[in-house]
Tab-separated table of C-alpha atoms and ligand atoms in Angstrom:
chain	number	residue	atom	x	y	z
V	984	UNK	CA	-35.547	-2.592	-15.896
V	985	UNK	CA	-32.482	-1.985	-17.694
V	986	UNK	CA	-29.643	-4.589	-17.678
V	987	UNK	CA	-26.330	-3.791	-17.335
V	988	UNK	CA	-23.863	-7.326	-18.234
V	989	UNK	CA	-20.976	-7.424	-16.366
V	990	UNK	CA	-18.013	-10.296	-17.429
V	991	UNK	CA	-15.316	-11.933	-14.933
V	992	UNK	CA	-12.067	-13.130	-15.420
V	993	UNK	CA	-10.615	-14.091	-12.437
V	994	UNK	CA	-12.201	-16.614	-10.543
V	995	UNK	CA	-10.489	-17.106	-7.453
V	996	UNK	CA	-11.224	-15.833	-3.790
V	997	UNK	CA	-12.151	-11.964	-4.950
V	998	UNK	CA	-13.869	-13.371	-7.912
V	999	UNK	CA	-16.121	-15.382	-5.896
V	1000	UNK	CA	-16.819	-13.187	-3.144
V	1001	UNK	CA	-18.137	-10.842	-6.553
V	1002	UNK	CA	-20.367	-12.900	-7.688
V	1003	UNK	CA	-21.472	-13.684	-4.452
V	1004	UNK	CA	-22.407	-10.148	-3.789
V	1005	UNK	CA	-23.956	-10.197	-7.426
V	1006	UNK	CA	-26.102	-12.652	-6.857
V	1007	UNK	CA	-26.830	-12.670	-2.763
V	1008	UNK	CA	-27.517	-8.413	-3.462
V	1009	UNK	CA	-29.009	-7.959	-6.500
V	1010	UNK	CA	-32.432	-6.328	-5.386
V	1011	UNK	CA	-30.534	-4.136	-3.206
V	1012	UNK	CA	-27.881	-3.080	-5.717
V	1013	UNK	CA	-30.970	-3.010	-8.413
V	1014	UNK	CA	-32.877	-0.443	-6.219
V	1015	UNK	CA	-29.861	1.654	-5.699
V	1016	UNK	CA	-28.909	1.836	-9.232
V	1017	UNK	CA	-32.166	1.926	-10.661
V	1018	UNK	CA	-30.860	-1.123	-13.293
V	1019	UNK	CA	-29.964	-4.840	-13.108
V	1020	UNK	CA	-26.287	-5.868	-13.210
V	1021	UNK	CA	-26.640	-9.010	-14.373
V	1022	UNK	CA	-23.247	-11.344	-13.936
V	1023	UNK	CA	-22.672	-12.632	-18.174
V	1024	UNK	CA	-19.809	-14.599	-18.137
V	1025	UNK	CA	-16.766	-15.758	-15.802
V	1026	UNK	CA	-13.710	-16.690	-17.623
V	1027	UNK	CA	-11.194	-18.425	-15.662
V	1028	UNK	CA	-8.855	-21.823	-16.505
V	1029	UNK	CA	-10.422	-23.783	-13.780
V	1030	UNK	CA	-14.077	-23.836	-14.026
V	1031	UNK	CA	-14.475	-27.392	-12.135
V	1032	UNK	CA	-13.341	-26.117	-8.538
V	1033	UNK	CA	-15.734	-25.815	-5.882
V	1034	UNK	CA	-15.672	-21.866	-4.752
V	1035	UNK	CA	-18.484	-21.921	-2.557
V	1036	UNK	CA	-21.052	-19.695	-4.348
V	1037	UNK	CA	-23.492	-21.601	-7.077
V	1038	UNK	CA	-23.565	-19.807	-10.118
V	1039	UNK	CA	-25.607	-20.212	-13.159
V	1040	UNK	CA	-25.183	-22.989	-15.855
V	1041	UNK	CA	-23.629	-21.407	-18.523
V	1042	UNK	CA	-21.902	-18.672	-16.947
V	1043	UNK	CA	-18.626	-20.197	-16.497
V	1044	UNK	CA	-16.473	-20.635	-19.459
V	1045	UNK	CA	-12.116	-21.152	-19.816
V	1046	UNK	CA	-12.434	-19.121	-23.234
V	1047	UNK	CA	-11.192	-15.321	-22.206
V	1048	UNK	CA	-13.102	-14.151	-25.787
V	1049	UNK	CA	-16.306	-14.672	-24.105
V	1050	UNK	CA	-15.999	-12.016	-21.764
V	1051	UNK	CA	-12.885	-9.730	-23.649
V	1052	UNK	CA	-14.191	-8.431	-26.736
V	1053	UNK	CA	-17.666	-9.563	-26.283
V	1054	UNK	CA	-20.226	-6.760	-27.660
V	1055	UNK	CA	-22.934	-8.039	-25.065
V	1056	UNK	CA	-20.593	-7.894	-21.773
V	1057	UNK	CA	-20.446	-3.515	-20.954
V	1058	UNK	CA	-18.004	-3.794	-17.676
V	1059	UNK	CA	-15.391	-6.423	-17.200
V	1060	UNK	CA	-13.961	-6.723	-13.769
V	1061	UNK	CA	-10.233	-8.175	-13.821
V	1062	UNK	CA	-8.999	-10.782	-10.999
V	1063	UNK	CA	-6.022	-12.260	-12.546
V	1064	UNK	CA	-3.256	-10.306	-10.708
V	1065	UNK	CA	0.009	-9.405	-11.965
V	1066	UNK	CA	1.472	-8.255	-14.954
V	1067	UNK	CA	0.488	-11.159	-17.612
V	1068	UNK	CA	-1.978	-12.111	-19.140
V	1069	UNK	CA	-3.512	-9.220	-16.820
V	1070	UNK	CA	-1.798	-6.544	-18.552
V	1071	UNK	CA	-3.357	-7.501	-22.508
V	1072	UNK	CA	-6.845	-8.726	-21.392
V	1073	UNK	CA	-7.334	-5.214	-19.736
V	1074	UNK	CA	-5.731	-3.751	-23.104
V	1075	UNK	CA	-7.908	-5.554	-25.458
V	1076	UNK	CA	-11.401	-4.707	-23.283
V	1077	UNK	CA	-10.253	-1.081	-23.153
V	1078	UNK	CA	-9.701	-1.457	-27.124
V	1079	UNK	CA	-13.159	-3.449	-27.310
V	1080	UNK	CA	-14.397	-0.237	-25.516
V	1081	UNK	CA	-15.290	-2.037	-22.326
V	1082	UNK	CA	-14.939	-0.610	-19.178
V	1083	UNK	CA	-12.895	-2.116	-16.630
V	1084	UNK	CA	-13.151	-2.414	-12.982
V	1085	UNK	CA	-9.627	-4.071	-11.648
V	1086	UNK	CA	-7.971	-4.678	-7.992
V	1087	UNK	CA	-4.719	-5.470	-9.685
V	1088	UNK	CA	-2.342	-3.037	-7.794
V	1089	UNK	CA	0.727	-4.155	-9.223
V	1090	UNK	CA	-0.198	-3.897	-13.032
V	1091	UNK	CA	-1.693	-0.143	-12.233
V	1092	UNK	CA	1.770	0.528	-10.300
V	1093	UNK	CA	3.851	-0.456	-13.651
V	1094	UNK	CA	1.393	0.335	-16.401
V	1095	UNK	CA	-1.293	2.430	-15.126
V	1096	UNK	CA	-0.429	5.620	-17.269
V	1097	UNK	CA	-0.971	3.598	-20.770
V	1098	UNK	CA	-3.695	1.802	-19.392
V	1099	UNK	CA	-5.545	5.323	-18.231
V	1100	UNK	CA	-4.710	6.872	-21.741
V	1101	UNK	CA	-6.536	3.889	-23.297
V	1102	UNK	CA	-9.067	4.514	-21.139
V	1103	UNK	CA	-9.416	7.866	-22.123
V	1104	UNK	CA	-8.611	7.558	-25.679
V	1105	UNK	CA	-12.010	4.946	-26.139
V	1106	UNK	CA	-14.135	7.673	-23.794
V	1107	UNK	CA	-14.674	4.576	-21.091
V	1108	UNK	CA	-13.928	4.073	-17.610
V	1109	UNK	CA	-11.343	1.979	-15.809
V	1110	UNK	CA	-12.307	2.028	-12.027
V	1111	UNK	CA	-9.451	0.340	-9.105
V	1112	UNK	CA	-10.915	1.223	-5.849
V	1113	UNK	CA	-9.836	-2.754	-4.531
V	1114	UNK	CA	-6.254	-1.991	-5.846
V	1115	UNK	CA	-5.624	-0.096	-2.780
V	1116	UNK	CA	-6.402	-1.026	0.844
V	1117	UNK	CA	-8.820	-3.626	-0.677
V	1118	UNK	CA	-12.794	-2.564	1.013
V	1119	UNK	CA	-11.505	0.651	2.228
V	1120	UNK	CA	-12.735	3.254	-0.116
V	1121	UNK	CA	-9.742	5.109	-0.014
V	1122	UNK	CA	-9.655	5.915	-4.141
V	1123	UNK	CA	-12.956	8.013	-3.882
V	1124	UNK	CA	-12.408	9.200	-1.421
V	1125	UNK	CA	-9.484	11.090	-2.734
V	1126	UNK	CA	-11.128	11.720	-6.336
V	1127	UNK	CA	-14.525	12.601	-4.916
V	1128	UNK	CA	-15.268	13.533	-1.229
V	1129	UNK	CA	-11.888	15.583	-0.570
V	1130	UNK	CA	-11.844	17.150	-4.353
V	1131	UNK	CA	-12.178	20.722	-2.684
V	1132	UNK	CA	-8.876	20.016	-0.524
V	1133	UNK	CA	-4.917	21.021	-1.223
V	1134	UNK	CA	-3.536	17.382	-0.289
V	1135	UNK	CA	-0.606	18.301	1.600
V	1136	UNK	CA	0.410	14.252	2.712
V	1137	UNK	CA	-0.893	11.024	2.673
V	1138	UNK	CA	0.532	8.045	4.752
V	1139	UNK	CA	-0.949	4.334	5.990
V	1140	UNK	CA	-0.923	1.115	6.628
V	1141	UNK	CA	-1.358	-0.581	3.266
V	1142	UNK	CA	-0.249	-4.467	3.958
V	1143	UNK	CA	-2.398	-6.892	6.223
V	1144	UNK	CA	0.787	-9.287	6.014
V	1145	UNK	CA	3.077	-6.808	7.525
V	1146	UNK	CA	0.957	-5.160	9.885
V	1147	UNK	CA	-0.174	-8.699	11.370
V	1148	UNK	CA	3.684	-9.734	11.722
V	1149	UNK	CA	4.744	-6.652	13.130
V	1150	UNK	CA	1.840	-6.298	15.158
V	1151	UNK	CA	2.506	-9.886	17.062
V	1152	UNK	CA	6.623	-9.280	17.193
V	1153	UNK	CA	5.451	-6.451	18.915
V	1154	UNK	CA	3.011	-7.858	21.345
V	1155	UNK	CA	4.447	-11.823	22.079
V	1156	UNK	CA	8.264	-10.686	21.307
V	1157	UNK	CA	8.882	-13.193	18.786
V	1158	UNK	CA	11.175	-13.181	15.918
V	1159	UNK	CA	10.472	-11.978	12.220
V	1160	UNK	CA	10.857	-16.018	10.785
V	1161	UNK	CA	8.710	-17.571	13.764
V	1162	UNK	CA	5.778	-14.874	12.917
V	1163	UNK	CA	5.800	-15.156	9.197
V	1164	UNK	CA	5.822	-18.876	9.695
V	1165	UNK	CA	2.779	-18.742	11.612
V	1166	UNK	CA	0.740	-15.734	9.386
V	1167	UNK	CA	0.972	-18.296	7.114
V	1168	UNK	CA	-0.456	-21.143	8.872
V	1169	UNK	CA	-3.082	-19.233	9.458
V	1170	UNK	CA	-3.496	-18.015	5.386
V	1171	UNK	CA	-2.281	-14.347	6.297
V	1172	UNK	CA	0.795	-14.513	4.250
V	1173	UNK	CA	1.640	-16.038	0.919
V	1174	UNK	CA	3.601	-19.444	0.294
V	1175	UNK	CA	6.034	-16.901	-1.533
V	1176	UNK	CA	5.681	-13.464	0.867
V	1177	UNK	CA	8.114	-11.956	-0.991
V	1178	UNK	CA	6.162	-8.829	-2.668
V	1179	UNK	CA	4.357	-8.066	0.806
V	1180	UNK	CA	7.465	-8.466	3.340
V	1181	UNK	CA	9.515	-6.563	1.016
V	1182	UNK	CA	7.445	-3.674	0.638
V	1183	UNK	CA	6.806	-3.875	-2.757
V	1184	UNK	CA	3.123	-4.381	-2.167
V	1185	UNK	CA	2.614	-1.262	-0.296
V	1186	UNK	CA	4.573	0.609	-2.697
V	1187	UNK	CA	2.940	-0.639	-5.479
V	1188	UNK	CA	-0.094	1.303	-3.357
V	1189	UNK	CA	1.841	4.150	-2.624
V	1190	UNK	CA	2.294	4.977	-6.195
V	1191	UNK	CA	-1.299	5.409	-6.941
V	1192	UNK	CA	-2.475	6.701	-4.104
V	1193	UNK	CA	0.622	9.901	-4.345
V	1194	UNK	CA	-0.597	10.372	-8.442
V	1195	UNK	CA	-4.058	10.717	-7.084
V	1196	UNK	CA	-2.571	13.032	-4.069
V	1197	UNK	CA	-0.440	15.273	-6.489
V	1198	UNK	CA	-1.374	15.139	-10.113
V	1199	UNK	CA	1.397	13.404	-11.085
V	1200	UNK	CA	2.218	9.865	-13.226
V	1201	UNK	CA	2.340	7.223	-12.039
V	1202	UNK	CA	5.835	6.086	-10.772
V	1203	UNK	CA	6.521	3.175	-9.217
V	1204	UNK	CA	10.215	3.750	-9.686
V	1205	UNK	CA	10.390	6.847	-7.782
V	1206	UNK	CA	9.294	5.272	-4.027
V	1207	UNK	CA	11.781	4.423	-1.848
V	1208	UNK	CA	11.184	0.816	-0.106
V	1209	UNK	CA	12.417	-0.926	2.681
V	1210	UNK	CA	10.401	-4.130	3.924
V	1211	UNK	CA	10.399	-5.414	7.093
V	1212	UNK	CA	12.247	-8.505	7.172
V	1213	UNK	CA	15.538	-6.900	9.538
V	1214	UNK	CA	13.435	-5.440	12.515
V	1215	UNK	CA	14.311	-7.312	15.468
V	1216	UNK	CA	12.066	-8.325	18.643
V	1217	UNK	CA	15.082	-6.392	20.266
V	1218	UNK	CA	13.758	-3.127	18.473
V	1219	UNK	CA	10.164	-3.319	19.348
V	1220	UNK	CA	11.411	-3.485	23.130
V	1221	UNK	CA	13.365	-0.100	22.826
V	1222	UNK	CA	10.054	1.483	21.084
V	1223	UNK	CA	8.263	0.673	23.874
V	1224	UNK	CA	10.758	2.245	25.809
V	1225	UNK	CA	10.652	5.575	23.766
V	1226	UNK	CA	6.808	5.369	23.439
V	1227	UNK	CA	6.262	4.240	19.755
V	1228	UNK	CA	5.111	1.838	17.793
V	1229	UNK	CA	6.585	0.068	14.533
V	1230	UNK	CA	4.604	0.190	11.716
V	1231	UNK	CA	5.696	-0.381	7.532
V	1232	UNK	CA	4.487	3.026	6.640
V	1233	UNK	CA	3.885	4.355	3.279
V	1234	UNK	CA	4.722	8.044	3.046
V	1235	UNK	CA	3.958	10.595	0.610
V	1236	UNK	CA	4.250	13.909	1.081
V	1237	UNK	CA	4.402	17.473	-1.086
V	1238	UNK	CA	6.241	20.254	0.687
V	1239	UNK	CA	5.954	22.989	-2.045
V	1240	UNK	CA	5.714	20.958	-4.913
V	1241	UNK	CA	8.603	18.727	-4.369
V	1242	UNK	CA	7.435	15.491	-3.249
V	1243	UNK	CA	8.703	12.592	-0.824
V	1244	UNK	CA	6.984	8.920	-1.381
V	1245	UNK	CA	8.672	6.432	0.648
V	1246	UNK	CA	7.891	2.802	2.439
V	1247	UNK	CA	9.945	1.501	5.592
V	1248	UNK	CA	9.260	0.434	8.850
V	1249	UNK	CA	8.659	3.421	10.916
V	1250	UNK	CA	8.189	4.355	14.477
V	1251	UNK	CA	5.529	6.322	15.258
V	1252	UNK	CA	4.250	7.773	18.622
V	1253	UNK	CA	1.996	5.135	20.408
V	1254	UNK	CA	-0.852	7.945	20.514
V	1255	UNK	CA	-0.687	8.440	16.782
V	1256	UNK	CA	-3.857	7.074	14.820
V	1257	UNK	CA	-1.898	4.871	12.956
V	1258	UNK	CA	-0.185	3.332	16.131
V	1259	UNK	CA	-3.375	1.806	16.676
V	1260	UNK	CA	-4.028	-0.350	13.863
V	1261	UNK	CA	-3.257	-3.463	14.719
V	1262	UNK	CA	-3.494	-7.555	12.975
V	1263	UNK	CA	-4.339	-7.242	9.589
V	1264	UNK	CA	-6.143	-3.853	9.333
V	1265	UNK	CA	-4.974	-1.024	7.157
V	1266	UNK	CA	-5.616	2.256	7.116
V	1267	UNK	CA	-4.973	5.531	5.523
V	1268	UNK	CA	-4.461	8.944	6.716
V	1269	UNK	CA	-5.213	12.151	4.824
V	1270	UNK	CA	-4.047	15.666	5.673
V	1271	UNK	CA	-5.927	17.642	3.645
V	1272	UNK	CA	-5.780	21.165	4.098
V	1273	UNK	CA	-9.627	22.257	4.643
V	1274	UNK	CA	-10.793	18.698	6.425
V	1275	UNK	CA	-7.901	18.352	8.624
V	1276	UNK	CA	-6.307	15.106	9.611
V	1277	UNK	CA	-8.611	12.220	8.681
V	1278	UNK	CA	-8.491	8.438	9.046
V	1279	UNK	CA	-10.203	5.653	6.827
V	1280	UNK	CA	-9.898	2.313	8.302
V	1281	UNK	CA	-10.807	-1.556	7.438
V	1282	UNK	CA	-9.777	-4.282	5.695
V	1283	UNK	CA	-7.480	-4.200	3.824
V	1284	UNK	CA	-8.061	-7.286	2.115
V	1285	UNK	CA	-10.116	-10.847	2.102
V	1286	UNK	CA	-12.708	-11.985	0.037
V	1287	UNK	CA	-15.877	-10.297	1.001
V	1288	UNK	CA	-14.323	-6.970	1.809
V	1289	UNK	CA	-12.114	-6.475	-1.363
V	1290	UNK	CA	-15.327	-7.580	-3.654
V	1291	UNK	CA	-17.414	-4.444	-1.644
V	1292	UNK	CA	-14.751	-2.272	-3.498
V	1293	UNK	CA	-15.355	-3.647	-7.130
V	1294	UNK	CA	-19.056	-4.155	-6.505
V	1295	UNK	CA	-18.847	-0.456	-5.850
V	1296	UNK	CA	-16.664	0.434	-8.362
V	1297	UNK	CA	-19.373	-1.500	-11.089
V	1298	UNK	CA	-22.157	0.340	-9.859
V	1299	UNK	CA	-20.276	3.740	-10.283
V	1300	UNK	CA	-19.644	2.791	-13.723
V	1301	UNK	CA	-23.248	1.543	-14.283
V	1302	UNK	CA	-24.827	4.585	-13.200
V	1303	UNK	CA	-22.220	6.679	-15.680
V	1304	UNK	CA	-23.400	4.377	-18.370
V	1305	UNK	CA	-26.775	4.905	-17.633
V	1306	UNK	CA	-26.933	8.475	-17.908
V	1307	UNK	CA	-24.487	8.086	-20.625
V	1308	UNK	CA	-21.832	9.835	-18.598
V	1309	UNK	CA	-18.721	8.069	-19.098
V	1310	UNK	CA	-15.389	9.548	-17.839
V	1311	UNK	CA	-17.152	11.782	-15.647
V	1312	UNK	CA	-14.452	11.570	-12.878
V	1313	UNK	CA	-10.713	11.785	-14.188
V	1314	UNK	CA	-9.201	8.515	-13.819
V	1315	UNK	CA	-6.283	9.963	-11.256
V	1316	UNK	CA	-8.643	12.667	-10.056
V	1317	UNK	CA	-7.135	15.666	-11.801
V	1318	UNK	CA	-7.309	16.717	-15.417
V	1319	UNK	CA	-5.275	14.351	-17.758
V	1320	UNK	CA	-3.616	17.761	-18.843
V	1321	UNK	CA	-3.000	18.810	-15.778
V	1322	UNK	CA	-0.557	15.239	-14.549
V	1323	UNK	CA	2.482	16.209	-14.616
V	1324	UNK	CA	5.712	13.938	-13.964
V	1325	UNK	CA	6.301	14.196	-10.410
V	1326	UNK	CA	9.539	16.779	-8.645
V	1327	UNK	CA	10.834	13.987	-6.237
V	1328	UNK	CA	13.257	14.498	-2.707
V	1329	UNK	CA	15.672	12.022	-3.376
V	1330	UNK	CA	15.890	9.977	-0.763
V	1331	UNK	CA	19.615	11.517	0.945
V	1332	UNK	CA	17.631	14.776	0.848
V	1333	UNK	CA	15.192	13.892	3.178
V	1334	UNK	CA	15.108	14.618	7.260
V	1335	UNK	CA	13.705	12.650	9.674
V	1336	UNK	CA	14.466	11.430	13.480
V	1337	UNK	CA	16.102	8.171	14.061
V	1338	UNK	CA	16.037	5.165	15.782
V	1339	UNK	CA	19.962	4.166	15.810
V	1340	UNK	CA	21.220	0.765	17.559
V	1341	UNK	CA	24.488	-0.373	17.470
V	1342	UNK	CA	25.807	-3.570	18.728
V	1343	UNK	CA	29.395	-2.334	20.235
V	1344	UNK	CA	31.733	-4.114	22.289
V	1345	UNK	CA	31.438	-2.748	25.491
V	1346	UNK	CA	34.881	-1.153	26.060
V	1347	UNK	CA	35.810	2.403	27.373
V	1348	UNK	CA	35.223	5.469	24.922
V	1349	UNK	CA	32.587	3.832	22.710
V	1350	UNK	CA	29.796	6.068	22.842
V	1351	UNK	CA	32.276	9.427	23.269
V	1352	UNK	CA	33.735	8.041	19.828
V	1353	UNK	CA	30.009	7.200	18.196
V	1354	UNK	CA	28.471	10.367	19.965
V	1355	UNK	CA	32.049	11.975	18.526
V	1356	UNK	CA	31.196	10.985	14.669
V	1357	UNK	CA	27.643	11.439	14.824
V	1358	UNK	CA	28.453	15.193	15.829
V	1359	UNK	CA	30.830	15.899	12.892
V	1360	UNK	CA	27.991	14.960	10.705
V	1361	UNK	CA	25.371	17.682	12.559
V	1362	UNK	CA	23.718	14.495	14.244
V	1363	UNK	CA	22.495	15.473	17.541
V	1364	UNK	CA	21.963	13.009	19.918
V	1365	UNK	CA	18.097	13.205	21.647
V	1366	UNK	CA	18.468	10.207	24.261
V	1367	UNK	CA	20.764	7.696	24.915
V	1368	UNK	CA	19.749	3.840	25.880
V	1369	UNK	CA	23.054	1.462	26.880
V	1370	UNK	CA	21.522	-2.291	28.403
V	1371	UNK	CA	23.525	-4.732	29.872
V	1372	UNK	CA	27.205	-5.509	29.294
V	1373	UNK	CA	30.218	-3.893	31.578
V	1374	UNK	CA	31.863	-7.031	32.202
V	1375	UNK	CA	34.843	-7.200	29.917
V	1376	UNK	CA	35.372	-6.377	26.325
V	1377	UNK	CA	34.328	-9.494	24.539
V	1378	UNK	CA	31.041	-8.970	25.004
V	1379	UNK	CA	28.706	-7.041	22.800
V	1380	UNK	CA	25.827	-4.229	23.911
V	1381	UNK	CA	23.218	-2.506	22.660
V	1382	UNK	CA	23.402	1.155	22.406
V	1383	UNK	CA	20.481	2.663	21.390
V	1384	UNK	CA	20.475	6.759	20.285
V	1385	UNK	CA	17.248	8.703	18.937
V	1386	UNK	CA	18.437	11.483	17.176
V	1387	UNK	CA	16.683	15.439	16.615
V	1388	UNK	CA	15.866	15.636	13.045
V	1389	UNK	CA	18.745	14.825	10.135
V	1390	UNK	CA	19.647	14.808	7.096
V	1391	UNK	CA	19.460	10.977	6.012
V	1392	UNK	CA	22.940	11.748	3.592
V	1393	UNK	CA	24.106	12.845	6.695
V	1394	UNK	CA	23.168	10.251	8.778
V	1395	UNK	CA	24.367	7.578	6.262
V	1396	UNK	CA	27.692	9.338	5.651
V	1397	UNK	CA	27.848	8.729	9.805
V	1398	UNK	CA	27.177	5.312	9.752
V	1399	UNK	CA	29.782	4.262	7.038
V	1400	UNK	CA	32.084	5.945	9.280
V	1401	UNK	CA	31.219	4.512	12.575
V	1402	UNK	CA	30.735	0.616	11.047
V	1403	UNK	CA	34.393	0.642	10.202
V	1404	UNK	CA	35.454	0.788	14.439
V	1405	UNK	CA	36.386	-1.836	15.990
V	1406	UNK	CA	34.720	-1.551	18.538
V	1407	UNK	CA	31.376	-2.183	16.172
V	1408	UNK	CA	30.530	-5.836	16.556
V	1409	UNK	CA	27.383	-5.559	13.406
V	1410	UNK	CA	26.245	-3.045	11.165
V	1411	UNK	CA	24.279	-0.722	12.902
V	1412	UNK	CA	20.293	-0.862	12.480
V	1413	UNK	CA	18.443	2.313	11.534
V	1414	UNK	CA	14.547	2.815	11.891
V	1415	UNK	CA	13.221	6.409	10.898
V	1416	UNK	CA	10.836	7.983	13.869
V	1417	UNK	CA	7.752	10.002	12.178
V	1418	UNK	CA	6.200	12.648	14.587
V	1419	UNK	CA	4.581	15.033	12.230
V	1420	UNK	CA	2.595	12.862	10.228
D	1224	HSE	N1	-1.141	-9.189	0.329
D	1224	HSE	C1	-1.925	-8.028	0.542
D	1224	HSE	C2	-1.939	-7.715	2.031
D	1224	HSE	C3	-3.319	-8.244	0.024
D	1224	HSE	O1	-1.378	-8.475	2.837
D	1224	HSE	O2	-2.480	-6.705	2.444
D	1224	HSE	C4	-4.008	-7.028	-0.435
D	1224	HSE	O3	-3.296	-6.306	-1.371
């Protein structure tokens, strides 16, 4: 049987749980493929650590030339993460006319177009199903299985960290610090959560998930984000009330060609699909004009699950290679001639409901005045929440408004306004509502 080499640089928790599957799976993977993939070489700095899967003597090496550049490895799978030195190994195995099979989200986000040309200009593949919603196979899904469909929107839950803090705010009412604290305790979040809490993460996501959507470039630059670090227990408390959930969506939609790609927390009705993915699960839904809604769901990261994807993603490539078939899916599912740079809403052009609390002093006229402002700015007001209070003006209430559908320029222009009364105690928090998903 034919062998198919495979080199690793990378070898951390993904990287292991690879050449775990590798090794644990070969018959299986051999029978399916009809060829052996046989694991070459694993570059990494530290090749002393214990990872907990026995490898070969003479696999591991700390020189990156044994893998990059090396005419007997055919597929190298990159683990690094980040920008550098992700960003030239992947160069220089493209270059060496190596494919690539990568789960590095944030290097596709920021240089995925130059990386695809390269791709395309040495006729290999570079496959990144474990970039996005790690085991979930979310990337062929959208460049094989729904390749008949108009994608009219597609919107999920792309950060385990996120979900799992908002999903126990929600439940045990505890505060944003207490809950991050904890997630990482338990190895959830990151000693530095900034990328995840901030949304950059799930953007980074977004961005290749709307290209493969739309047929546009990738472009990181053009997503709004908003993370999730100023949602209060307070807030999840007055979604219950309405009958939502919060969730750090990531949006993308194409009305007519002009396209909306946004992240930010996000109510959603509690009988939503998405409402119900809960702890560290993600998910993505798909409307797609001849399937319908859809819903792929799993996890979204972790060693074992996230290696599934670029175990998969090897095999793909090994079965183009073996019927000398490279290419034969477009790396962002459409034509390269046909990716175009993308028409985006800005984000004061979009409309959505709203979640609105203030924090007022609880005097006479303060909700005539807010309701007052809000209305000069074609707000309308769908329900009306005031807790507590009524005992004097010193002290400070909640009023909580969801609005009909706005303009957010409008809704921002109302804000400014009402944040300069003095009978506002904070600035006001905003959370958009999502019905039409
Ligand atoms: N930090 C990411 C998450 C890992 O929490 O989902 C996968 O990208």
């Amino acid at each position: 049987m034919k062998n198919i080499n495979i080199g690793l640089i990378g070898f951390g928790t993904i990287g292991a749980g690879v050449a775990k599957i590798l090794l644990e799976n070969d018959k299986i993977i051999s029978r399916r493929l009809g060829a052996q993939l046989e694991l070459k070489k694993i570059a990494d700095l530290d090749v002393t650590t214990d990872r907990g899967v026995k490898v070969p003597d003479g696999i591991l090496t700390t020189e990156v030339n044994e893998v990059i550049g090396n005419p007997e490895i055919d597929i190298v799978i990159e683990l690094i993460g980040g920008y550098e030195p992700a960003r030239t190994f992947v160069e220089r195995a493209l270059n060496s006319r190596q494919s690539v099979v990568t789960a590095n989200k944030a290097l596709l986000a920021k240089f995925g177009n130059e990386l695809f040309a390269a791709a395309k200009a040495n006729g290999i593949d570079l496959y990144y199903e474990a970039s996005v919603a790690g085991g979930i196979p979310i990337i062929k899904t959208l460049r094989e299985a729904l390749a008949g469909n108009r994608i009219n929107s597609v919107c999920g839950i792309l950060n385990g960290t996120c979900n799992y803090i908002l999903t126990k705010m929600g439940d045990e009412g505890a505060d944003f610090a207490e809950v991050l604290k904890s997630a990482q305790e338990l190895g959830y979040a990151e000693a530095d959560p900034t990328f995840d809490v901030e949304g950059i993460d799930t953007a980074h996501k977004l961005a290749l998930l709307t290209a493969l959507a739309f047929a546009t470039e990738i472009d990181f630059a053009a997503i709004h984000v908003e993370g999730i670090t100023n949602i209060k227990p307070v807030d999840f408390a007055f979604a219950r009330e309405f009958g939502y959930k919060i969730k750090l969506l990531a949006i993308a939609k194409n009305e007519a060609g002009r396209i909306e790609a946004r992240v930010h927390p996000t109510m959603i009705p509690k009988e939503h699909m998405l409402a119900k993915i809960d702890d560290v699960f993600n998910a993505v839904f798909v409307n797609a004009d001849a399937l319908g809604p859809s819903l792929y769901y799993g996890q979204g990261a972790g060693m074992m699950a996230t290696a599934s994807a670029v175990v998969g993603d090897l095999v793909d490539i090994a079965r183009n290679l073996n019927s000398d078939n490279l290419r034969r899916i477009p790396d962002l599912s459409f034509q390269e001639n046909q990716i175009k740079p993308g028409n985006y809403r800005p984000m004061s052009e979009i409309s959505s409901q709203y979640y609105i609390r203030f924090s007022a002093h609880d005097k006479t006229s303060v909700l005539s005045r807010i309701a007052g402002i809000l209305g000069s700015h074609n707000i309308s007001i769908a329900s009306v929440i005031q807790q507590g209070g009524g005992d004097g003006d010193a002290v400070t209430v909640p009023i909580v408004m969801q609005t009909h559908k706005a303009l957010e320029k409008n809704l921002r222009a109302a804000l400014d306004e009402i944040d300069q009364l003095d009978i506002i105690a904070a600035p006001t928090a905003v959370i958009r509502m999502e019905s039409e998903l």
